[in-house]
Amino acid sequence: MSKKKVIVVGSGNAALCAGIAALEKGADVLMVEKAPEQEAGGNSRYTAGAMRFVYNGNEDLMPLLLNPNDEKLAHTEFGAYPKEKFQQDLLNFNGGMPLSMHQHILIDQSYDTLKWMGEHDIRFEPIYSRQSFEKDGKFIFWGGLTLEAKGEGVGLVEAEMEAFKRLGGEILFETAGEELMIEDGKIRGLICEGPKGKMEIQADAVILGSGGFEANAALREKYMGGNWGKSKVRGTPHNTGKGLEMALAAGGVFHGIEDGCHAVPMDLNMPNYGNLEIPYIERKHYRKICYFLGIMLNADGHRFVDEGENFRNYTYAQFGRAILNQPKQFAWQIFDKKVDSLLYSEYRFWDASFVEADTLEELVGKLEGVDKEQAMKSIQEYNAAVDQESGFDPTILDGKSTKGLRLNKTNWANTLDTPPYKAYPVTCGITFTYAGLKVDDKAAVLDEKDKPIEGLYACGEMVGGVFYYGYPGGSGLTSGAVFGRLAGYSAAESKTS
Ligand SMILES: Cc1cc2nc3c(=O)[nH]c(=O)nc-3n(C[C@H](O)[C@H](O)[C@H](O)COP(=O)(O)OP(=O)(O)OC[C@H]3O[C@@H](n4cnc5c(N)ncnc54)[C@H](O)[C@@H]3O)c2cc1C
């Protein structure tokens, strides 16, 4: 039997897992990546490489670790992240909907997929600095997210690329997938635009791993609504939704919550796209998510969210959208000296945008683009409504709230009364889109009648219906790896007619 010829579109985590899996099953794999080599790897390279998966105790993690003999491990308690917990974490963001088939696949195949990555020399390290605390000489992990790829997102993509090439995979950079070649409802190949112009590449199957449409303002407006055209983009400029458009033209179906996305408050003056040239921690410095320690005012001078609704992990990915929905798509975050030392380090980064003053009146005078009179009124009303009886404690939901406002602040409501006062201008930065193509349990792209389009598969951000109104951190990469592996196996093993 002749070898299956598979084209993989994109070179992020999902595409690379698809390529490795297809090669493992004996296919010939050609990857086409739109970006030049130094910008390849998609949003996957912008990440911390943190991956969420089911595990039942320390022993499950040992086969995944770069250094399983590290002495520190004897003093580390990873706890467990059982299937039921992952299910609940996803359900919390489903807006009342039950878990989808795709979410079950993500959860059920998460651990096996991580182990499989380990077999291909992709190694992980405990996230001691951000996901554990030290107690009685032990490192105790919390939150179910315990491991990140060696070398974060950049290291993850490098290790996957090495595995892909070791198995015989080939890649063409600066080569964009433009149109699917389709005959009698079956995929026959892909038309690409490369450095030497257009070319037709024949194949038995095409796997789309070309990311979401978050970097395409026109598509954001089309699917998500007018204001989304104005959002900034936190990651790669190359995820412009071409894969989605190709698949829709071939009969695929758009699936998921149309405007579903991960979007967070970001420095108003951040560049329009992310920057890979700076280290990961610094790359995050445009993020501004300490609103829970103060208040946010819009251009009309009004507060518009309950800044203390919940711990920031549960609100930050939704508050980007809230800011986008305000007049002129910006807001000011306002703090006083009492909380200054609690603001995350990115608020002190050398190019953070902010204004400062010794009185509230002076500060309000410096809030560019804001109705000053209403802003002053909102601050005074807020200050007068703060419950002075309860104590402030940012480590718990302290219940220190405002009373009687049109929009109360539920926790951490401190009076703004101690100079100097600082205000930071913020806007919305989109991380990635949640809606995409409808696929079946083999990652095959489905048509309107829920019938697989022969030879067409999708993975990663391209798959709709994995996330709806939010997501537990670290699930994006896992989803890419799970559906990538599935797509690779399916494409290599499918029967061709
Ligand atoms: C700043 C930031 C931090 C994040 N942190 C985390 C984290 O710690 N953990 C986590 O799980 N998730 C995180 N995410 C989300 C995560 O990045 C995504 O869920 C995941 O990387 C998506 O992988 P993917 O392979 O589907 O897409 P991508 O990695 O984006 O890859 C898509 C690739 O397709 C290419 N492409 C696009 N169009 C074409 C075309 N027409 N032809 C050829 N190639 C094309 C692109 O250039 C790109 O290389 C973060 C995202 C950002 C932006």
Coordinates of C-alpha atoms and ligand atoms in Angstrom, one line a residue:
M1 CA 0.0 0.0 0.0
S2 CA 1.4 3.4 -0.9
K3 CA 2.0 5.9 1.9
K4 CA -0.7 8.4 2.8
K5 CA 0.1 12.0 1.9
V6 CA -1.0 14.4 4.6
I7 CA -0.7 18.2 4.6
V8 CA -0.8 20.0 7.9
V9 CA -1.6 23.7 7.8
G10 CA 0.1 25.8 10.6
S11 CA 3.0 25.1 12.9
G12 CA 1.7 25.7 16.4
N13 CA 1.2 23.1 19.1
A14 CA -1.9 21.6 17.5
A15 CA -0.5 21.3 14.0
L16 CA 2.8 19.9 15.3
C17 CA 1.0 17.2 17.4
A18 CA -1.1 16.4 14.3
G19 CA 2.1 16.1 12.2
I20 CA 3.9 13.9 14.8
A21 CA 0.9 11.6 15.1
A22 CA 0.4 11.2 11.3
L23 CA 4.1 10.4 10.9
E24 CA 4.0 7.9 13.7
K25 CA 1.3 6.1 11.7
G26 CA 3.4 6.0 8.6
A27 CA 2.1 8.9 6.6
D28 CA 4.2 11.3 4.6
V29 CA 3.7 14.7 6.1
L30 CA 4.2 18.2 4.7
M31 CA 3.5 21.2 7.0
V32 CA 2.8 24.6 5.4
E33 CA 3.3 27.6 7.6
K34 CA 2.3 31.1 6.5
A35 CA 4.8 33.0 8.8
P36 CA 8.5 33.2 8.2
E37 CA 10.5 30.7 10.3
Q38 CA 11.3 33.3 13.1
E39 CA 7.6 34.1 13.6
A40 CA 6.3 30.5 13.2
G41 CA 4.7 28.5 16.0
G42 CA 1.6 30.7 16.3
N43 CA 0.1 31.6 19.7
S44 CA 1.6 28.5 21.1
R45 CA 5.0 30.2 21.3
Y46 CA 3.5 33.1 23.2
T47 CA 2.4 30.9 26.1
A48 CA 4.0 29.8 29.3
G49 CA 3.6 26.2 28.1
A50 CA 1.3 25.4 31.0
M51 CA -0.9 22.5 30.3
R52 CA -4.0 21.3 32.3
F53 CA -4.7 17.5 32.4
V54 CA -6.2 14.9 34.6
Y55 CA -3.9 13.1 37.1
N56 CA -4.4 11.1 40.2
G57 CA -1.3 11.8 42.3
N58 CA 2.4 12.5 42.2
E59 CA 3.2 9.1 40.5
D60 CA 1.2 10.1 37.4
L61 CA 3.5 13.1 36.9
M62 CA 6.8 11.3 37.1
P63 CA 6.9 10.0 33.5
L64 CA 6.3 13.5 32.2
L65 CA 9.1 15.3 34.1
L66 CA 12.3 16.5 32.7
N67 CA 14.0 15.7 35.9
P68 CA 12.2 13.0 37.9
N69 CA 15.2 12.6 40.2
D70 CA 15.0 16.2 41.4
E71 CA 15.3 16.1 45.3
K72 CA 12.7 18.8 45.6
L73 CA 10.1 16.3 44.4
A74 CA 10.3 14.4 47.7
H75 CA 9.0 17.6 49.4
T76 CA 6.3 18.4 46.8
E77 CA 2.6 17.6 47.0
F78 CA 1.0 17.9 43.6
G79 CA -2.3 16.8 45.0
A80 CA -4.7 15.3 42.3
Y81 CA -6.8 16.7 39.5
P82 CA -9.4 14.1 39.0
K83 CA -11.6 13.9 35.9
E84 CA -14.6 15.2 37.9
K85 CA -12.7 18.4 38.8
F86 CA -11.7 19.1 35.2
Q87 CA -15.4 18.5 34.2
Q88 CA -16.6 20.9 36.9
D89 CA -14.0 23.6 35.9
L90 CA -15.3 23.5 32.3
L91 CA -19.0 23.3 33.3
N92 CA -18.5 26.5 35.3
F93 CA -17.9 28.4 32.0
N94 CA -20.6 26.6 30.0
G95 CA -23.5 29.0 30.8
G96 CA -25.7 26.2 32.0
M97 CA -25.0 23.9 29.0
P98 CA -23.9 20.3 29.7
L99 CA -20.4 19.2 28.7
S100 CA -20.0 18.8 24.9
M101 CA -18.6 15.7 23.3
H102 CA -15.5 17.8 22.5
Q103 CA -15.0 18.7 26.2
H104 CA -15.4 15.0 27.2
I105 CA -12.7 14.1 24.7
L106 CA -10.4 16.9 26.0
I107 CA -10.8 15.7 29.5
D108 CA -10.6 11.9 28.9
Q109 CA -7.6 12.0 26.6
S110 CA -5.7 14.7 28.4
Y111 CA -3.4 12.5 30.5
D112 CA -2.7 10.0 27.7
T113 CA -1.9 12.8 25.3
L114 CA 0.7 14.3 27.8
K115 CA 2.3 10.9 28.2
W116 CA 2.4 10.5 24.5
M117 CA 4.1 13.9 24.2
G118 CA 6.7 12.6 26.8
E119 CA 7.4 9.6 24.5
H120 CA 8.4 12.1 21.8
D121 CA 10.8 13.8 24.2
I122 CA 8.6 16.8 25.1
R123 CA 9.4 17.3 28.7
F124 CA 7.7 19.2 31.5
E125 CA 8.7 20.9 34.8
P126 CA 6.6 21.8 37.9
I127 CA 5.3 25.4 37.9
Y128 CA 6.7 26.0 41.4
S129 CA 6.7 29.8 41.1
R130 CA 3.1 30.4 40.1
Q131 CA 1.1 27.4 41.1
S132 CA 2.5 26.3 44.5
F133 CA 3.1 27.7 47.9
E134 CA 5.4 26.6 50.7
K135 CA 4.0 25.2 53.9
D136 CA 5.9 23.3 56.7
G137 CA 8.8 22.7 54.4
K138 CA 6.6 21.3 51.6
F139 CA 5.6 22.7 48.2
I140 CA 1.9 22.4 47.9
F141 CA 0.3 22.8 44.5
W142 CA -3.2 24.3 44.0
G143 CA -5.6 24.8 41.2
G144 CA -5.0 21.6 39.2
L145 CA -2.4 23.2 36.9
T146 CA 1.0 21.8 37.8
L147 CA 3.3 21.4 34.8
E148 CA 4.7 23.6 32.0
A149 CA 6.8 22.6 29.0
K150 CA 10.5 22.9 29.4
G151 CA 11.4 26.4 28.1
E152 CA 7.7 27.5 28.2
G153 CA 5.8 28.1 24.9
V154 CA 9.0 28.6 22.8
G155 CA 10.6 25.4 24.3
L156 CA 7.4 23.5 23.7
V157 CA 7.2 24.4 20.0
E158 CA 11.0 23.7 19.6
A159 CA 10.7 20.3 21.1
E160 CA 7.7 19.4 19.0
M161 CA 9.4 20.7 15.9
E162 CA 12.4 18.5 16.6
A163 CA 10.2 15.4 17.1
F164 CA 8.3 16.2 13.9
K165 CA 11.6 16.5 11.9
R166 CA 13.1 13.4 13.6
L167 CA 10.2 11.4 12.3
G168 CA 10.8 12.7 8.8
G169 CA 8.3 15.6 8.6
E170 CA 9.0 18.5 6.2
I171 CA 7.9 22.1 6.5
L172 CA 7.6 25.0 4.1
F173 CA 7.7 28.5 5.8
E174 CA 6.2 31.6 4.2
T175 CA 3.7 29.3 2.6
A176 CA 0.0 30.1 3.2
G177 CA -2.8 27.6 2.7
E178 CA -5.3 29.5 0.4
E179 CA -7.9 27.0 -0.9
L180 CA -8.8 23.4 -0.4
M181 CA -8.7 21.2 -3.6
I182 CA -11.9 19.2 -3.5
E183 CA -13.4 16.7 -6.0
D184 CA -16.7 14.8 -5.5
G185 CA -16.8 16.0 -1.9
K186 CA -13.3 14.6 -1.2
I187 CA -10.2 16.5 -0.3
R188 CA -7.5 16.2 -3.1
G189 CA -5.0 18.7 -1.8
L190 CA -4.3 22.3 -1.0
I191 CA -3.6 25.4 -3.1
C192 CA -0.9 27.5 -1.4
E193 CA 0.8 30.9 -1.9
G194 CA 4.5 30.6 -1.3
P195 CA 7.6 32.7 -2.0
K196 CA 7.5 31.5 -5.7
G197 CA 3.8 32.2 -6.1
K198 CA 0.8 29.8 -6.2
M199 CA 1.2 26.1 -6.1
E200 CA -1.1 23.1 -6.0
I201 CA -0.1 20.3 -3.6
Q202 CA -1.8 17.0 -4.0
A203 CA -2.7 15.1 -0.8
D204 CA -5.0 12.4 0.6
A205 CA -5.8 14.5 3.6
V206 CA -5.5 18.0 4.9
I207 CA -5.3 18.9 8.6
L208 CA -6.1 22.5 9.5
G209 CA -4.2 23.6 12.6
S210 CA -4.0 27.3 11.5
G211 CA -5.4 28.9 14.7
G212 CA -8.5 31.1 15.3
F213 CA -9.5 34.3 13.6
E214 CA -8.5 36.6 16.5
A215 CA -6.0 38.6 14.4
N216 CA -8.5 39.5 11.7
A217 CA -10.4 42.6 12.6
A218 CA -12.9 42.1 9.7
L219 CA -13.8 38.5 10.8
R220 CA -14.0 39.6 14.4
E221 CA -16.5 42.2 13.4
K222 CA -18.4 39.7 11.2
Y223 CA -18.7 36.9 13.8
M224 CA -18.4 38.7 17.1
G225 CA -19.9 42.2 16.5
G226 CA -18.8 45.7 15.6
N227 CA -16.7 46.6 18.6
W228 CA -14.5 43.6 18.3
G229 CA -12.8 45.2 15.3
K230 CA -11.3 47.7 17.7
S231 CA -9.7 45.2 20.1
K232 CA -5.9 44.7 20.4
V233 CA -4.4 41.2 19.8
R234 CA -2.2 39.7 22.5
G235 CA -0.5 37.0 20.3
T236 CA 0.5 36.3 16.7
P237 CA -0.6 38.6 13.9
H238 CA -0.8 35.5 11.6
N239 CA -4.0 33.9 12.9
T240 CA -6.3 35.6 10.4
G241 CA -8.9 32.8 10.0
K242 CA -8.0 31.7 6.5
G243 CA -8.2 28.0 7.6
L244 CA -11.8 28.6 8.8
E245 CA -12.7 30.4 5.6
M246 CA -11.2 27.6 3.4
A247 CA -13.2 24.9 5.4
L248 CA -16.4 26.9 5.2
A249 CA -16.0 27.2 1.5
A250 CA -15.6 23.4 1.3
G251 CA -18.8 22.8 3.2
G252 CA -17.7 22.9 6.8
V253 CA -19.9 24.4 9.5
F254 CA -19.2 27.3 11.9
H255 CA -19.7 26.0 15.5
G256 CA -19.7 27.3 19.0
I257 CA -20.6 30.7 20.6
E258 CA -20.0 33.1 17.8
D259 CA -18.4 35.9 19.9
G260 CA -16.9 33.5 22.5
C261 CA -13.3 34.4 23.2
H262 CA -10.6 35.0 25.9
A263 CA -10.0 38.7 26.2
V264 CA -8.4 40.6 29.1
P265 CA -7.8 44.2 30.3
M266 CA -4.6 45.5 28.7
D267 CA -2.5 48.7 28.7
L268 CA -4.3 51.1 26.4
N269 CA -0.9 51.9 24.8
M270 CA 0.2 48.4 24.1
P271 CA 1.2 47.6 20.5
N272 CA -1.5 46.1 18.3
Y273 CA 0.0 42.5 18.5
G274 CA 2.1 40.5 20.9
N275 CA 5.9 40.6 20.9
L276 CA 8.0 37.4 20.9
E277 CA 11.3 39.1 21.3
I278 CA 11.0 39.7 25.0
P279 CA 10.9 36.9 27.7
Y280 CA 7.6 35.4 28.7
I281 CA 7.1 37.2 32.0
E282 CA 7.9 40.6 30.5
R283 CA 5.7 39.8 27.5
K284 CA 2.8 39.7 29.9
H285 CA 3.5 43.2 31.2
Y286 CA 0.8 44.9 29.2
R287 CA -1.8 42.9 31.1
K288 CA -3.6 45.0 33.8
I289 CA -5.7 42.7 36.0
C290 CA -5.6 44.3 39.5
Y291 CA -8.9 46.1 39.0
F292 CA -10.2 44.2 42.0
L293 CA -8.0 46.4 44.2
G294 CA -9.6 49.6 43.0
I295 CA -12.4 50.8 40.7
M296 CA -12.7 51.2 36.9
L297 CA -14.4 54.2 35.2
N298 CA -15.4 54.5 31.6
A299 CA -15.3 57.5 29.3
D300 CA -18.7 58.7 30.7
G301 CA -17.2 58.6 34.2
H302 CA -19.3 55.6 35.3
R303 CA -18.2 52.3 36.9
F304 CA -19.4 49.5 34.7
V305 CA -18.5 46.1 36.4
D306 CA -18.4 44.8 39.9
E307 CA -14.7 44.9 40.2
G308 CA -14.8 42.6 43.3
E309 CA -17.3 40.1 41.9
N310 CA -14.8 37.2 42.4
F311 CA -11.1 36.3 42.4
R312 CA -9.5 37.7 39.3
N313 CA -8.9 34.2 37.8
Y314 CA -12.6 34.0 37.3
T315 CA -13.2 37.5 35.9
Y316 CA -10.1 38.7 34.0
A317 CA -10.8 36.8 30.8
Q318 CA -14.3 38.3 30.7
F319 CA -13.5 41.9 31.7
G320 CA -11.7 42.5 28.4
R321 CA -15.1 42.2 26.8
A322 CA -16.7 44.5 29.4
I323 CA -14.2 47.2 28.6
L324 CA -14.7 46.8 24.8
N325 CA -18.4 47.4 25.4
Q326 CA -17.8 50.8 26.9
P327 CA -17.9 54.1 24.9
K328 CA -14.6 54.5 23.0
Q329 CA -13.5 51.1 24.3
F330 CA -11.3 52.2 27.2
A331 CA -11.4 52.6 30.9
W332 CA -9.2 53.9 33.7
Q333 CA -8.3 51.7 36.7
I334 CA -8.0 53.8 39.8
F335 CA -6.0 52.9 43.0
D336 CA -4.8 54.7 46.1
K337 CA -1.6 54.3 48.1
K338 CA -3.1 51.6 50.4
V339 CA -3.0 49.0 47.7
D340 CA 0.0 50.2 45.7
S341 CA 2.3 47.5 47.0
L342 CA -0.3 44.9 46.1
L343 CA -0.4 45.8 42.4
Y344 CA 1.2 43.1 40.2
S345 CA 4.7 43.9 39.0
E346 CA 3.5 44.8 35.5
Y347 CA 2.0 48.0 37.0
R348 CA 5.5 49.0 37.8
F349 CA 7.0 48.0 34.5
W350 CA 9.1 50.8 32.9
D351 CA 6.7 51.5 30.1
A352 CA 3.4 51.1 32.0
S353 CA 1.0 53.9 31.2
F354 CA -0.4 55.8 34.2
V355 CA -1.1 59.2 35.8
E356 CA -0.5 60.2 39.4
A357 CA -1.8 62.9 41.7
D358 CA -2.0 64.0 45.3
T359 CA -5.7 64.7 45.3
L360 CA -8.6 62.9 43.7
E361 CA -9.7 66.2 41.9
E362 CA -6.2 66.5 40.4
L363 CA -6.2 62.9 39.4
V364 CA -9.6 63.1 37.7
G365 CA -8.3 66.2 35.8
K366 CA -5.7 64.0 34.3
L367 CA -8.0 61.2 33.1
E368 CA -7.9 61.8 29.4
G369 CA -11.1 61.3 27.4
V370 CA -13.3 61.1 30.6
D371 CA -16.3 63.1 31.7
K372 CA -14.6 64.8 34.7
E373 CA -17.7 65.9 36.5
Q374 CA -19.3 62.5 36.4
A375 CA -16.0 60.7 37.2
M376 CA -15.6 62.8 40.4
K377 CA -19.3 62.1 41.3
S378 CA -18.8 58.3 40.8
I379 CA -15.7 58.3 43.0
Q380 CA -17.5 60.3 45.8
E381 CA -20.6 58.0 45.6
Y382 CA -18.4 54.9 45.7
N383 CA -16.4 56.2 48.7
A384 CA -19.5 57.1 50.6
A385 CA -21.0 53.6 50.0
V386 CA -18.0 51.6 51.3
D387 CA -18.8 49.4 54.3
Q388 CA -16.3 50.6 56.9
E389 CA -17.0 47.8 59.4
S390 CA -15.5 44.8 57.5
G391 CA -11.8 44.3 57.1
F392 CA -9.9 44.2 53.8
D393 CA -8.2 40.8 53.0
P394 CA -7.2 40.2 49.3
T395 CA -6.5 36.5 50.0
I396 CA -10.2 35.7 50.6
L397 CA -13.5 36.8 49.3
D398 CA -13.6 39.3 52.2
G399 CA -17.2 40.6 51.7
K400 CA -16.0 44.2 52.2
S401 CA -18.5 45.8 49.8
T402 CA -20.3 48.9 48.9
K403 CA -24.0 49.3 49.8
G404 CA -26.8 51.0 47.9
L405 CA -25.0 51.8 44.6
R406 CA -26.6 51.1 41.2
L407 CA -23.6 48.7 40.8
N408 CA -22.0 47.6 44.0
K409 CA -18.5 46.2 44.5
T410 CA -18.9 42.9 46.3
N411 CA -15.4 42.3 47.8
W412 CA -12.3 44.3 48.5
A413 CA -14.1 47.7 48.5
N414 CA -11.6 50.1 50.0
T415 CA -12.3 53.9 50.2
L416 CA -10.0 55.8 47.8
D417 CA -8.6 58.2 50.4
T418 CA -4.8 57.9 50.7
P419 CA -2.6 59.8 48.3
P420 CA -0.8 59.5 46.0
Y421 CA -3.6 58.2 43.7
K422 CA -2.7 56.4 40.5
A423 CA -4.9 55.7 37.4
Y424 CA -4.0 53.3 34.6
P425 CA -5.7 53.5 31.1
V426 CA -6.8 50.1 29.8
T427 CA -8.4 48.6 26.8
C428 CA -9.4 45.1 25.6
G429 CA -6.8 42.6 24.3
I430 CA -8.1 39.4 22.7
T431 CA -6.1 36.2 23.4
F432 CA -7.9 33.7 21.1
T433 CA -11.4 32.9 19.7
Y434 CA -13.5 30.0 21.0
A435 CA -15.8 29.3 18.0
G436 CA -14.5 27.4 15.0
L437 CA -15.3 24.4 12.9
K438 CA -17.6 21.5 13.9
V439 CA -15.6 18.3 14.1
D440 CA -16.6 14.7 15.1
D441 CA -14.9 12.5 17.7
K442 CA -12.1 11.7 15.2
A443 CA -11.4 15.4 14.5
A444 CA -12.9 15.1 11.0
V445 CA -14.6 18.4 9.8
L446 CA -18.4 18.0 9.5
D447 CA -20.7 19.4 6.9
E448 CA -24.3 20.8 7.5
K449 CA -25.6 17.2 7.7
D450 CA -23.1 16.3 10.3
K451 CA -21.3 14.1 7.7
P452 CA -17.5 14.2 7.6
I453 CA -15.9 15.9 4.6
E454 CA -13.6 13.1 3.4
G455 CA -10.0 13.9 4.0
L456 CA -10.5 17.1 6.0
Y457 CA -9.5 17.4 9.7
A458 CA -9.1 20.3 12.2
C459 CA -7.4 20.8 15.6
G460 CA -6.5 23.5 18.1
E461 CA -8.1 26.9 18.1
M462 CA -9.8 25.9 14.8
V463 CA -12.2 23.5 16.6
G464 CA -15.4 25.1 17.9
G465 CA -17.3 23.8 20.9
V466 CA -14.5 23.1 23.3
F467 CA -14.8 26.4 25.1
Y468 CA -17.9 28.6 25.4
Y469 CA -17.9 31.6 27.9
G470 CA -14.5 31.1 29.5
Y471 CA -11.9 28.5 30.2
P472 CA -9.7 27.2 33.0
G473 CA -6.1 28.3 32.2
G474 CA -3.8 25.8 30.6
S475 CA -6.6 24.1 28.6
G476 CA -5.9 25.7 25.3
L477 CA -2.6 23.9 24.7
T478 CA -4.1 20.6 26.0
S479 CA -7.0 20.9 23.6
G480 CA -4.6 21.5 20.7
A481 CA -2.5 18.5 21.6
V482 CA -5.5 16.2 22.2
F483 CA -7.3 17.2 18.9
G484 CA -4.0 17.4 17.1
R485 CA -3.0 13.8 18.0
L486 CA -6.6 12.7 17.1
A487 CA -6.5 14.5 13.7
G488 CA -3.1 13.1 12.9
Y489 CA -4.1 9.5 13.6
S490 CA -7.4 9.9 11.8
A491 CA -5.8 11.4 8.7
A492 CA -3.1 8.8 8.5
E493 CA -5.4 5.9 9.1
S494 CA -8.5 6.9 7.1
K495 CA -9.5 5.0 4.0
T496 CA -9.2 7.0 0.8
S497 CA -11.5 6.5 -2.1
Ligands
LIG1 C1 -0.2 35.7 25.4 C2 -0.8 34.3 25.4 C3 -0.6 33.5 26.5 C4 -1.2 32.2 26.5 N1 -1.0 31.4 27.6 C5 -1.4 30.1 27.5 C6 -1.0 29.1 28.5 O1 -0.1 29.3 29.3 N2 -1.6 27.8 28.4 C7 -2.5 27.5 27.5 O2 -3.0 26.4 27.5 N3 -2.9 28.4 26.5 C8 -2.4 29.7 26.5 N4 -2.7 30.6 25.5 C9 -3.7 30.1 24.5 C10 -2.9 29.2 23.5 O3 -1.9 30.0 22.9 C11 -3.7 28.6 22.4 O4 -4.9 28.0 22.9 C12 -2.9 27.6 21.5 O5 -1.6 28.0 21.4 C13 -3.5 27.4 20.2 O6 -2.7 26.5 19.4 P1 -3.0 26.3 17.9 O7 -1.9 25.3 17.5 O8 -4.4 25.9 17.7 O9 -2.7 27.7 17.2 P2 -1.4 28.5 17.0 O10 -0.4 28.1 18.0 O11 -1.8 30.0 17.1 O12 -0.9 28.1 15.6 C14 -1.5 28.5 14.4 C15 -0.5 28.6 13.3 O13 -1.2 28.6 12.0 C16 -0.5 29.5 11.1 N5 -1.4 29.9 10.0 C17 -2.5 30.8 10.1 N6 -3.1 30.8 8.9 C18 -2.4 30.0 8.1 C19 -2.5 29.7 6.7 N7 -3.5 30.2 5.9 N8 -1.6 28.8 6.1 C20 -0.5 28.3 6.9 N9 -0.4 28.6 8.2 C21 -1.3 29.5 8.8 C22 -0.1 30.7 12.1 O14 1.0 31.4 11.5 C23 0.3 29.9 13.3 O15 1.7 29.5 13.3 C24 -2.1 31.8 25.5 C25 -2.3 32.7 24.4 C26 -1.6 33.9 24.3 C27 -1.9 34.8 23.1

